[in-house]
Amino acid sequence: KIRDLESELGGAESRLKEAEGTLEETTTRLEGEAEQLRKELQEKKEEMEGKVASLKEDLRAKGEEMDRTVEEMGKSFTQLEARMDENNNTAANKLAALKLEHENAVEEHTTVMQGKDEILQQIRKELQSTIETCKERLDQEKKLAEEK
């Protein structure tokens, strides 16, 4: 029985050594795989950090560009607003000048029309006076002719 137990113990020790060898191989293989995965993960991390840094730089540059664009648009708007104000002032001044010119023209026309009316009345009076004078002479000449 002791031999059977020794034999069994020897087999168990042999299997234990074999299992320890397999365990050691598996551990070594897994440690190698873990190391490889750590390296790949570190590479991916560095790659991602590079991409993130690049994206941050792109965003910063685009932000600055947008800030410049907004600033330029603000300046353009201010300039356009100033030109519009200037054009409005010019138009208002021209309109005021045209109104004044129109008022002067109306006043001048009124004055001319009044002068024309006065001249026509004067001409009518003179014509009426001339007609009356002519009638009187005609009447006198008729009387003289009748007397002869």
Tab-separated table of N, CA and C in Angstrom:
chain	number	residue	atom	x	y	z
A	1	LYS	N	0.821	-1.190	0.000
A	1	LYS	CA	0.000	0.000	0.000
A	1	LYS	C	0.865	1.254	0.000
A	2	ILE	N	1.924	1.210	0.676
A	2	ILE	CA	2.794	2.360	0.742
A	2	ILE	C	3.334	2.620	-0.653
A	3	ARG	N	3.651	1.529	-1.360
A	3	ARG	CA	4.161	1.716	-2.710
A	3	ARG	C	3.088	2.316	-3.596
A	4	ASP	N	1.897	1.860	-3.405
A	4	ASP	CA	0.802	2.416	-4.201
A	4	ASP	C	0.659	3.904	-3.883
A	5	LEU	N	0.797	4.211	-2.610
A	5	LEU	CA	0.655	5.594	-2.207
A	5	LEU	C	1.849	6.402	-2.716
A	6	GLU	N	3.056	5.780	-2.653
A	6	GLU	CA	4.241	6.466	-3.154
A	6	GLU	C	4.127	6.671	-4.657
A	7	SER	N	3.600	5.622	-5.323
A	7	SER	CA	3.412	5.718	-6.769
A	7	SER	C	2.384	6.792	-7.090
A	8	GLU	N	1.350	6.796	-6.321
A	8	GLU	CA	0.304	7.800	-6.525
A	8	GLU	C	0.867	9.183	-6.236
A	9	LEU	N	1.665	9.263	-5.163
A	9	LEU	CA	2.276	10.525	-4.801
A	9	LEU	C	3.231	10.959	-5.901
A	10	GLY	N	3.999	10.039	-6.465
A	10	GLY	CA	4.911	10.356	-7.555
A	10	GLY	C	4.143	10.865	-8.757
A	11	GLY	N	3.007	10.202	-9.056
A	11	GLY	CA	2.187	10.655	-10.201
A	11	GLY	C	1.618	12.043	-9.945
A	12	ALA	N	1.204	12.244	-8.672
A	12	ALA	CA	0.635	13.534	-8.330
A	12	ALA	C	1.718	14.603	-8.405
A	13	GLU	N	2.931	14.270	-7.944
A	13	GLU	CA	4.026	15.225	-8.009
A	13	GLU	C	4.384	15.523	-9.456
A	14	SER	N	4.342	14.489	-10.292
A	14	SER	CA	4.643	14.658	-11.710
A	14	SER	C	3.584	15.566	-12.356
A	15	ARG	N	2.331	15.285	-12.024
A	15	ARG	CA	1.257	16.122	-12.586
A	15	ARG	C	1.362	17.554	-12.050
A	16	LEU	N	1.766	17.663	-10.763
A	16	LEU	CA	1.913	18.983	-10.167
A	16	LEU	C	3.028	19.740	-10.877
A	17	LYS	N	4.167	19.068	-11.144
A	17	LYS	CA	5.275	19.708	-11.856
A	17	LYS	C	4.830	20.093	-13.256
A	18	GLU	N	4.078	19.208	-13.880
A	18	GLU	CA	3.579	19.497	-15.231
A	18	GLU	C	2.629	20.691	-15.182
A	19	ALA	N	1.740	20.712	-14.168
A	19	ALA	CA	0.784	21.817	-14.025
A	19	ALA	C	1.531	23.103	-13.710
A	20	GLU	N	2.586	23.006	-12.859
A	20	GLU	CA	3.366	24.193	-12.541
A	20	GLU	C	4.069	24.715	-13.798
A	21	GLY	N	4.581	23.783	-14.627
A	21	GLY	CA	5.230	24.182	-15.882
A	21	GLY	C	4.223	24.867	-16.804
A	22	THR	N	3.029	24.231	-16.907
A	22	THR	CA	1.987	24.825	-17.758
A	22	THR	C	1.577	26.191	-17.209
A	23	LEU	N	1.445	26.261	-15.873
A	23	LEU	CA	1.074	27.510	-15.235
A	23	LEU	C	2.145	28.571	-15.488
A	24	GLU	N	3.405	28.168	-15.379
A	24	GLU	CA	4.511	29.094	-15.606
A	24	GLU	C	4.535	29.553	-17.057
A	25	GLU	N	4.312	28.623	-18.008
A	25	GLU	CA	4.271	28.983	-19.438
A	25	GLU	C	3.117	29.940	-19.705
A	26	THR	N	1.950	29.609	-19.153
A	26	THR	CA	0.754	30.436	-19.354
A	26	THR	C	0.976	31.824	-18.746
A	27	THR	N	1.564	31.845	-17.539
A	27	THR	CA	1.833	33.122	-16.870
A	27	THR	C	2.809	33.943	-17.699
A	28	THR	N	3.878	33.299	-18.190
A	28	THR	CA	4.864	34.001	-19.009
A	28	THR	C	4.206	34.526	-20.289
A	29	ARG	N	3.397	33.655	-20.934
A	29	ARG	CA	2.701	34.065	-22.168
A	29	ARG	C	1.745	35.225	-21.877
A	30	LEU	N	0.972	35.114	-20.803
A	30	LEU	CA	0.016	36.172	-20.457
A	30	LEU	C	0.734	37.466	-20.074
A	31	GLU	N	1.860	37.347	-19.364
A	31	GLU	CA	2.627	38.538	-19.027
A	31	GLU	C	3.154	39.207	-20.296
A	32	GLY	N	3.602	38.391	-21.265
A	32	GLY	CA	4.070	38.930	-22.551
A	32	GLY	C	2.939	39.638	-23.294
A	33	GLU	N	1.750	38.961	-23.307
A	33	GLU	CA	0.588	39.569	-23.966
A	33	GLU	C	0.184	40.861	-23.257
A	34	ALA	N	0.230	40.808	-21.883
A	34	ALA	CA	-0.133	41.999	-21.115
A	34	ALA	C	0.838	43.138	-21.423
A	35	GLU	N	2.136	42.814	-21.510
A	35	GLU	CA	3.149	43.823	-21.832
A	35	GLU	C	2.901	44.385	-23.231
A	36	GLN	N	2.590	43.487	-24.181
A	36	GLN	CA	2.301	43.929	-25.555
A	36	GLN	C	1.074	44.839	-25.569
A	37	LEU	N	0.032	44.459	-24.821
A	37	LEU	CA	-1.180	45.271	-24.743
A	37	LEU	C	-0.882	46.627	-24.091
A	38	ARG	N	-0.024	46.627	-23.045
A	38	ARG	CA	0.356	47.891	-22.409
A	38	ARG	C	1.075	48.801	-23.411
A	39	LYS	N	1.972	48.205	-24.212
A	39	LYS	CA	2.693	48.993	-25.222
A	39	LYS	C	1.718	49.563	-26.251
A	40	GLU	N	0.804	48.694	-26.741
A	40	GLU	CA	-0.183	49.152	-27.739
A	40	GLU	C	-1.074	50.238	-27.151
A	41	LEU	N	-1.480	50.025	-25.895
A	41	LEU	CA	-2.326	51.009	-25.232
A	41	LEU	C	-1.582	52.338	-25.073
A	42	GLN	N	-0.321	52.286	-24.705
A	42	GLN	CA	0.494	53.497	-24.564
A	42	GLN	C	0.628	54.198	-25.909
A	43	GLU	N	0.858	53.420	-26.989
A	43	GLU	CA	0.960	53.997	-28.333
A	43	GLU	C	-0.357	54.661	-28.719
A	44	LYS	N	-1.473	53.940	-28.455
A	44	LYS	CA	-2.797	54.506	-28.783
A	44	LYS	C	-3.039	55.780	-27.975
A	45	LYS	N	-2.651	55.733	-26.678
A	45	LYS	CA	-2.828	56.900	-25.816
A	45	LYS	C	-2.038	58.081	-26.369
A	46	GLU	N	-0.776	57.846	-26.734
A	46	GLU	CA	0.054	58.920	-27.288
A	46	GLU	C	-0.516	59.423	-28.607
A	47	GLU	N	-0.992	58.474	-29.433
A	47	GLU	CA	-1.603	58.856	-30.717
A	47	GLU	C	-2.843	59.718	-30.476
A	48	MET	N	-3.683	59.294	-29.531
A	48	MET	CA	-4.908	60.049	-29.219
A	48	MET	C	-4.565	61.415	-28.625
A	49	GLU	N	-3.562	61.463	-27.755
A	49	GLU	CA	-3.147	62.743	-27.183
A	49	GLU	C	-2.666	63.678	-28.285
A	50	GLY	N	-1.945	63.133	-29.260
A	50	GLY	CA	-1.503	63.935	-30.406
A	50	GLY	C	-2.691	64.451	-31.205
A	51	LYS	N	-3.665	63.561	-31.440
A	51	LYS	CA	-4.856	63.993	-32.187
A	51	LYS	C	-5.639	65.040	-31.418
A	52	VAL	N	-5.783	64.831	-30.103
A	52	VAL	CA	-6.507	65.807	-29.275
A	52	VAL	C	-5.779	67.149	-29.298
A	53	ALA	N	-4.440	67.124	-29.170
A	53	ALA	CA	-3.664	68.367	-29.213
A	53	ALA	C	-3.842	69.055	-30.568
A	54	SER	N	-3.827	68.256	-31.640
A	54	SER	CA	-4.017	68.812	-32.982
A	54	SER	C	-5.410	69.423	-33.131
A	55	LEU	N	-6.425	68.705	-32.628
A	55	LEU	CA	-7.799	69.225	-32.695
A	55	LEU	C	-7.933	70.508	-31.873
A	56	LYS	N	-7.296	70.523	-30.687
A	56	LYS	CA	-7.344	71.735	-29.868
A	56	LYS	C	-6.710	72.905	-30.611
A	57	GLU	N	-5.575	72.648	-31.261
A	57	GLU	CA	-4.887	73.700	-32.017
A	57	GLU	C	-5.761	74.174	-33.180
A	58	ASP	N	-6.384	73.208	-33.878
A	58	ASP	CA	-7.286	73.572	-34.986
A	58	ASP	C	-8.442	74.426	-34.470
A	59	LEU	N	-9.034	74.002	-33.352
A	59	LEU	CA	-10.155	74.761	-32.782
A	59	LEU	C	-9.715	76.153	-32.342
A	60	ARG	N	-8.529	76.255	-31.727
A	60	ARG	CA	-8.017	77.543	-31.307
A	60	ARG	C	-7.814	78.447	-32.525
A	61	ALA	N	-7.209	77.866	-33.585
A	61	ALA	CA	-6.956	78.645	-34.808
A	61	ALA	C	-8.283	79.077	-35.440
A	62	LYS	N	-9.243	78.160	-35.489
A	62	LYS	CA	-10.550	78.513	-36.067
A	62	LYS	C	-11.258	79.549	-35.218
A	63	GLY	N	-11.110	79.440	-33.895
A	63	GLY	CA	-11.701	80.444	-32.999
A	63	GLY	C	-11.109	81.816	-33.249
A	64	GLU	N	-9.774	81.858	-33.398
A	64	GLU	CA	-9.115	83.137	-33.684
A	64	GLU	C	-9.572	83.690	-35.026
A	65	GLU	N	-9.688	82.797	-36.008
A	65	GLU	CA	-10.136	83.232	-37.341
A	65	GLU	C	-11.561	83.776	-37.265
A	66	MET	N	-12.420	83.085	-36.514
A	66	MET	CA	-13.795	83.554	-36.371
A	66	MET	C	-13.825	84.896	-35.638
A	67	ASP	N	-12.970	85.043	-34.619
A	67	ASP	CA	-12.901	86.318	-33.905
A	67	ASP	C	-12.502	87.440	-34.859
A	68	ARG	N	-11.489	87.170	-35.716
A	68	ARG	CA	-11.060	88.179	-36.692
A	68	ARG	C	-12.190	88.499	-37.662
A	69	THR	N	-12.877	87.447	-38.116
A	69	THR	CA	-13.980	87.651	-39.063
A	69	THR	C	-15.077	88.496	-38.430
A	70	VAL	N	-15.428	88.182	-37.187
A	70	VAL	CA	-16.468	88.948	-36.490
A	70	VAL	C	-16.019	90.396	-36.314
A	71	GLU	N	-14.748	90.585	-35.961
A	71	GLU	CA	-14.214	91.939	-35.788
A	71	GLU	C	-14.266	92.707	-37.111
A	72	GLU	N	-13.842	92.047	-38.209
A	72	GLU	CA	-13.876	92.691	-39.529
A	72	GLU	C	-15.304	93.029	-39.932
A	73	MET	N	-16.225	92.101	-39.651
A	73	MET	CA	-17.628	92.364	-39.989
A	73	MET	C	-18.159	93.544	-39.174
A	74	GLY	N	-17.746	93.626	-37.914
A	74	GLY	CA	-18.150	94.759	-37.080
A	74	GLY	C	-17.637	96.066	-37.650
A	75	LYS	N	-16.357	96.065	-38.073
A	75	LYS	CA	-15.782	97.276	-38.674
A	75	LYS	C	-16.524	97.634	-39.960
A	76	SER	N	-16.782	96.605	-40.800
A	76	SER	CA	-17.501	96.854	-42.061
A	76	SER	C	-18.886	97.417	-41.781
A	77	PHE	N	-19.547	96.862	-40.763
A	77	PHE	CA	-20.885	97.342	-40.410
A	77	PHE	C	-20.818	98.794	-39.956
A	78	THR	N	-19.820	99.106	-39.132
A	78	THR	CA	-19.659	100.481	-38.640
A	78	THR	C	-19.411	101.430	-39.807
A	79	GLN	N	-18.539	101.014	-40.746
A	79	GLN	CA	-18.257	101.854	-41.921
A	79	GLN	C	-19.505	102.030	-42.773
A	80	LEU	N	-20.244	100.939	-42.963
A	80	LEU	CA	-21.476	101.011	-43.756
A	80	LEU	C	-22.485	101.936	-43.084
A	81	GLU	N	-22.580	101.821	-41.768
A	81	GLU	CA	-23.495	102.672	-41.025
A	81	GLU	C	-23.112	104.147	-41.176
A	82	ALA	N	-21.799	104.425	-41.119
A	82	ALA	CA	-21.322	105.805	-41.281
A	82	ALA	C	-21.644	106.322	-42.684
A	83	ARG	N	-21.413	105.462	-43.701
A	83	ARG	CA	-21.731	105.879	-45.080
A	83	ARG	C	-23.223	106.125	-45.242
A	84	MET	N	-24.040	105.260	-44.616
A	84	MET	CA	-25.494	105.448	-44.716
A	84	MET	C	-25.903	106.770	-44.057
A	85	ASP	N	-25.314	107.050	-42.876
A	85	ASP	CA	-25.611	108.316	-42.203
A	85	ASP	C	-25.209	109.494	-43.088
A	86	GLU	N	-24.014	109.390	-43.696
A	86	GLU	CA	-23.526	110.452	-44.578
A	86	GLU	C	-24.472	110.630	-45.767
A	87	ASN	N	-24.875	109.496	-46.371
A	87	ASN	CA	-25.802	109.572	-47.518
A	87	ASN	C	-27.144	110.160	-47.092
A	88	ASN	N	-27.622	109.763	-45.900
A	88	ASN	CA	-28.888	110.314	-45.416
A	88	ASN	C	-28.780	111.819	-45.194
A	89	ASN	N	-27.640	112.250	-44.621
A	89	ASN	CA	-27.440	113.691	-44.409
A	89	ASN	C	-27.368	114.433	-45.738
A	90	THR	N	-26.647	113.861	-46.695
A	90	THR	CA	-26.543	114.476	-48.021
A	90	THR	C	-27.926	114.583	-48.666
A	91	ALA	N	-28.679	113.481	-48.578
A	91	ALA	CA	-30.028	113.479	-49.163
A	91	ALA	C	-30.916	114.506	-48.466
A	92	ALA	N	-30.812	114.590	-47.136
A	92	ALA	CA	-31.627	115.561	-46.388
A	92	ALA	C	-31.248	116.986	-46.788
A	93	ASN	N	-29.947	117.243	-46.946
A	93	ASN	CA	-29.498	118.578	-47.360
A	93	ASN	C	-29.992	118.911	-48.762
A	94	LYS	N	-29.903	117.927	-49.670
A	94	LYS	CA	-30.381	118.161	-51.049
A	94	LYS	C	-31.886	118.401	-51.047
A	95	LEU	N	-32.611	117.627	-50.237
A	95	LEU	CA	-34.062	117.796	-50.160
A	95	LEU	C	-34.409	119.191	-49.624
A	96	ALA	N	-33.693	119.621	-48.588
A	96	ALA	CA	-33.937	120.955	-48.032
A	96	ALA	C	-33.651	122.027	-49.081
A	97	ALA	N	-32.555	121.854	-49.840
A	97	ALA	CA	-32.215	122.822	-50.889
A	97	ALA	C	-33.287	122.838	-51.972
A	98	LEU	N	-33.783	121.643	-52.342
A	98	LEU	CA	-34.835	121.571	-53.365
A	98	LEU	C	-36.135	122.210	-52.865
A	99	LYS	N	-36.449	122.013	-51.591
A	99	LYS	CA	-37.655	122.633	-51.041
A	99	LYS	C	-37.529	124.147	-51.071
A	100	LEU	N	-36.356	124.647	-50.676
A	100	LEU	CA	-36.121	126.085	-50.688
A	100	LEU	C	-36.195	126.624	-52.116
A	101	GLU	N	-35.575	125.898	-53.053
A	101	GLU	CA	-35.614	126.302	-54.459
A	101	GLU	C	-37.056	126.325	-54.969
A	102	HIS	N	-37.840	125.311	-54.564
A	102	HIS	CA	-39.241	125.243	-54.978
A	102	HIS	C	-40.019	126.432	-54.393
A	103	GLU	N	-39.789	126.696	-53.103
A	103	GLU	CA	-40.488	127.820	-52.466
A	103	GLU	C	-40.130	129.131	-53.159
A	104	ASN	N	-38.849	129.299	-53.473
A	104	ASN	CA	-38.417	130.523	-54.179
A	104	ASN	C	-39.059	130.605	-55.556
A	105	ALA	N	-39.115	129.468	-56.255
A	105	ALA	CA	-39.721	129.456	-57.596
A	105	ALA	C	-41.204	129.795	-57.507
A	106	VAL	N	-41.891	129.235	-56.479
A	106	VAL	CA	-43.319	129.539	-56.311
A	106	VAL	C	-43.501	131.025	-56.014
A	107	GLU	N	-42.642	131.567	-55.136
A	107	GLU	CA	-42.729	132.989	-54.792
A	107	GLU	C	-42.464	133.861	-56.019
A	108	GLU	N	-41.442	133.477	-56.802
A	108	GLU	CA	-41.124	134.232	-58.010
A	108	GLU	C	-42.266	134.145	-59.019
A	109	HIS	N	-42.841	132.959	-59.162
A	109	HIS	CA	-43.965	132.783	-60.084
A	109	HIS	C	-45.149	133.652	-59.643
A	110	THR	N	-45.385	133.643	-58.325
A	110	THR	CA	-46.495	134.450	-57.796
A	110	THR	C	-46.263	135.931	-58.085
A	111	THR	N	-45.029	136.365	-57.861
A	111	THR	CA	-44.684	137.771	-58.121
A	111	THR	C	-44.854	138.104	-59.602
A	112	VAL	N	-44.385	137.215	-60.471
A	112	VAL	CA	-44.509	137.437	-61.922
A	112	VAL	C	-45.978	137.483	-62.324
A	113	MET	N	-46.757	136.559	-61.772
A	113	MET	CA	-48.185	136.527	-62.129
A	113	MET	C	-48.890	137.792	-61.652
A	114	GLN	N	-48.522	138.266	-60.449
A	114	GLN	CA	-49.120	139.509	-59.960
A	114	GLN	C	-48.716	140.667	-60.866
A	115	GLY	N	-47.436	140.713	-61.256
A	115	GLY	CA	-46.968	141.767	-62.159
A	115	GLY	C	-47.690	141.686	-63.494
A	116	LYS	N	-47.882	140.455	-63.993
A	116	LYS	CA	-48.581	140.261	-65.261
A	116	LYS	C	-50.015	140.773	-65.147
A	117	ASP	N	-50.657	140.418	-64.026
A	117	ASP	CA	-52.042	140.881	-63.832
A	117	ASP	C	-52.105	142.407	-63.772
A	118	GLU	N	-51.132	143.011	-63.064
A	118	GLU	CA	-51.109	144.479	-62.977
A	118	GLU	C	-50.894	145.090	-64.349
A	119	ILE	N	-49.977	144.512	-65.127
A	119	ILE	CA	-49.701	145.027	-66.485
A	119	ILE	C	-50.945	144.867	-67.360
A	120	LEU	N	-51.600	143.687	-67.262
A	120	LEU	CA	-52.831	143.494	-68.057
A	120	LEU	C	-53.907	144.509	-67.677
A	121	GLN	N	-54.054	144.747	-66.373
A	121	GLN	CA	-55.049	145.749	-65.952
A	121	GLN	C	-54.679	147.131	-66.503
A	122	GLN	N	-53.385	147.438	-66.432
A	122	GLN	CA	-52.920	148.731	-66.947
A	122	GLN	C	-53.206	148.822	-68.444
A	123	ILE	N	-52.890	147.712	-69.181
A	123	ILE	CA	-53.129	147.703	-70.632
A	123	ILE	C	-54.619	147.848	-70.901
A	124	ARG	N	-55.451	147.153	-70.140
A	124	ARG	CA	-56.916	147.262	-70.334
A	124	ARG	C	-57.380	148.702	-70.125
A	125	LYS	N	-56.856	149.316	-69.039
A	125	LYS	CA	-57.249	150.708	-68.757
A	125	LYS	C	-56.843	151.611	-69.914
A	126	GLU	N	-55.578	151.396	-70.360
A	126	GLU	CA	-55.097	152.251	-71.464
A	126	GLU	C	-55.905	151.990	-72.725
A	127	LEU	N	-56.193	150.698	-73.002
A	127	LEU	CA	-57.011	150.400	-74.188
A	127	LEU	C	-58.405	151.001	-74.047
A	128	GLN	N	-58.968	150.873	-72.865
A	128	GLN	CA	-60.303	151.433	-72.632
A	128	GLN	C	-60.271	152.950	-72.825
A	129	SER	N	-59.224	153.549	-72.276
A	129	SER	CA	-59.089	155.006	-72.413
A	129	SER	C	-58.919	155.377	-73.889
A	130	THR	N	-58.074	154.589	-74.615
A	130	THR	CA	-57.856	154.862	-76.033
A	130	THR	C	-59.158	154.677	-76.808
A	131	ILE	N	-59.886	153.606	-76.463
A	131	ILE	CA	-61.165	153.360	-77.163
A	131	ILE	C	-62.122	154.516	-76.899
A	132	GLU	N	-62.177	154.967	-75.656
A	132	GLU	CA	-63.081	156.087	-75.339
A	132	GLU	C	-62.656	157.356	-76.066
A	133	THR	N	-61.333	157.554	-76.098
A	133	THR	CA	-60.827	158.734	-76.800
A	133	THR	C	-61.175	158.644	-78.286
A	134	CYS	N	-60.973	157.448	-78.852
A	134	CYS	CA	-61.300	157.265	-80.273
A	134	CYS	C	-62.794	157.483	-80.519
A	135	LYS	N	-63.630	156.983	-79.613
A	135	LYS	CA	-65.076	157.164	-79.775
A	135	LYS	C	-65.436	158.650	-79.714
A	136	GLU	N	-64.807	159.332	-78.780
A	136	GLU	CA	-65.094	160.761	-78.643
A	136	GLU	C	-64.670	161.498	-79.915
A	137	ARG	N	-63.496	161.182	-80.443
A	137	ARG	CA	-63.045	161.831	-81.675
A	137	ARG	C	-63.963	161.490	-82.830
A	138	LEU	N	-64.339	160.207	-82.858
A	138	LEU	CA	-65.243	159.784	-83.936
A	138	LEU	C	-66.563	160.550	-83.845
A	139	ASP	N	-67.039	160.669	-82.603
A	139	ASP	CA	-68.297	161.405	-82.422
A	139	ASP	C	-68.108	162.879	-82.841
A	140	GLN	N	-66.964	163.444	-82.483
A	140	GLN	CA	-66.701	164.830	-82.855
A	140	GLN	C	-66.579	164.965	-84.368
A	141	GLU	N	-65.906	164.014	-84.996
A	141	GLU	CA	-65.761	164.084	-86.450
A	141	GLU	C	-67.109	163.902	-87.134
A	142	LYS	N	-67.957	163.055	-86.549
A	142	LYS	CA	-69.311	162.882	-87.114
A	142	LYS	C	-70.091	164.176	-87.020
A	143	LYS	N	-69.961	164.840	-85.857
A	143	LYS	CA	-70.667	166.094	-85.664
A	143	LYS	C	-70.140	167.129	-86.641
A	144	LEU	N	-68.845	167.184	-86.816
A	144	LEU	CA	-68.251	168.137	-87.746
A	144	LEU	C	-68.685	167.819	-89.170
A	145	ALA	N	-68.730	166.560	-89.465
A	145	ALA	CA	-69.119	166.159	-90.814
A	145	ALA	C	-70.584	166.482	-91.026
A	146	GLU	N	-71.400	166.338	-90.032
A	146	GLU	CA	-72.814	166.628	-90.157
A	146	GLU	C	-73.018	168.151	-90.289
A	147	GLU	N	-72.196	168.894	-89.607
A	147	GLU	CA	-72.310	170.336	-89.640
A	147	GLU	C	-71.870	170.853	-91.021
A	148	LYS	N	-71.103	170.197	-91.667
A	148	LYS	CA	-70.640	170.666	-92.952
A	148	LYS	C	-71.648	170.282	-93.941
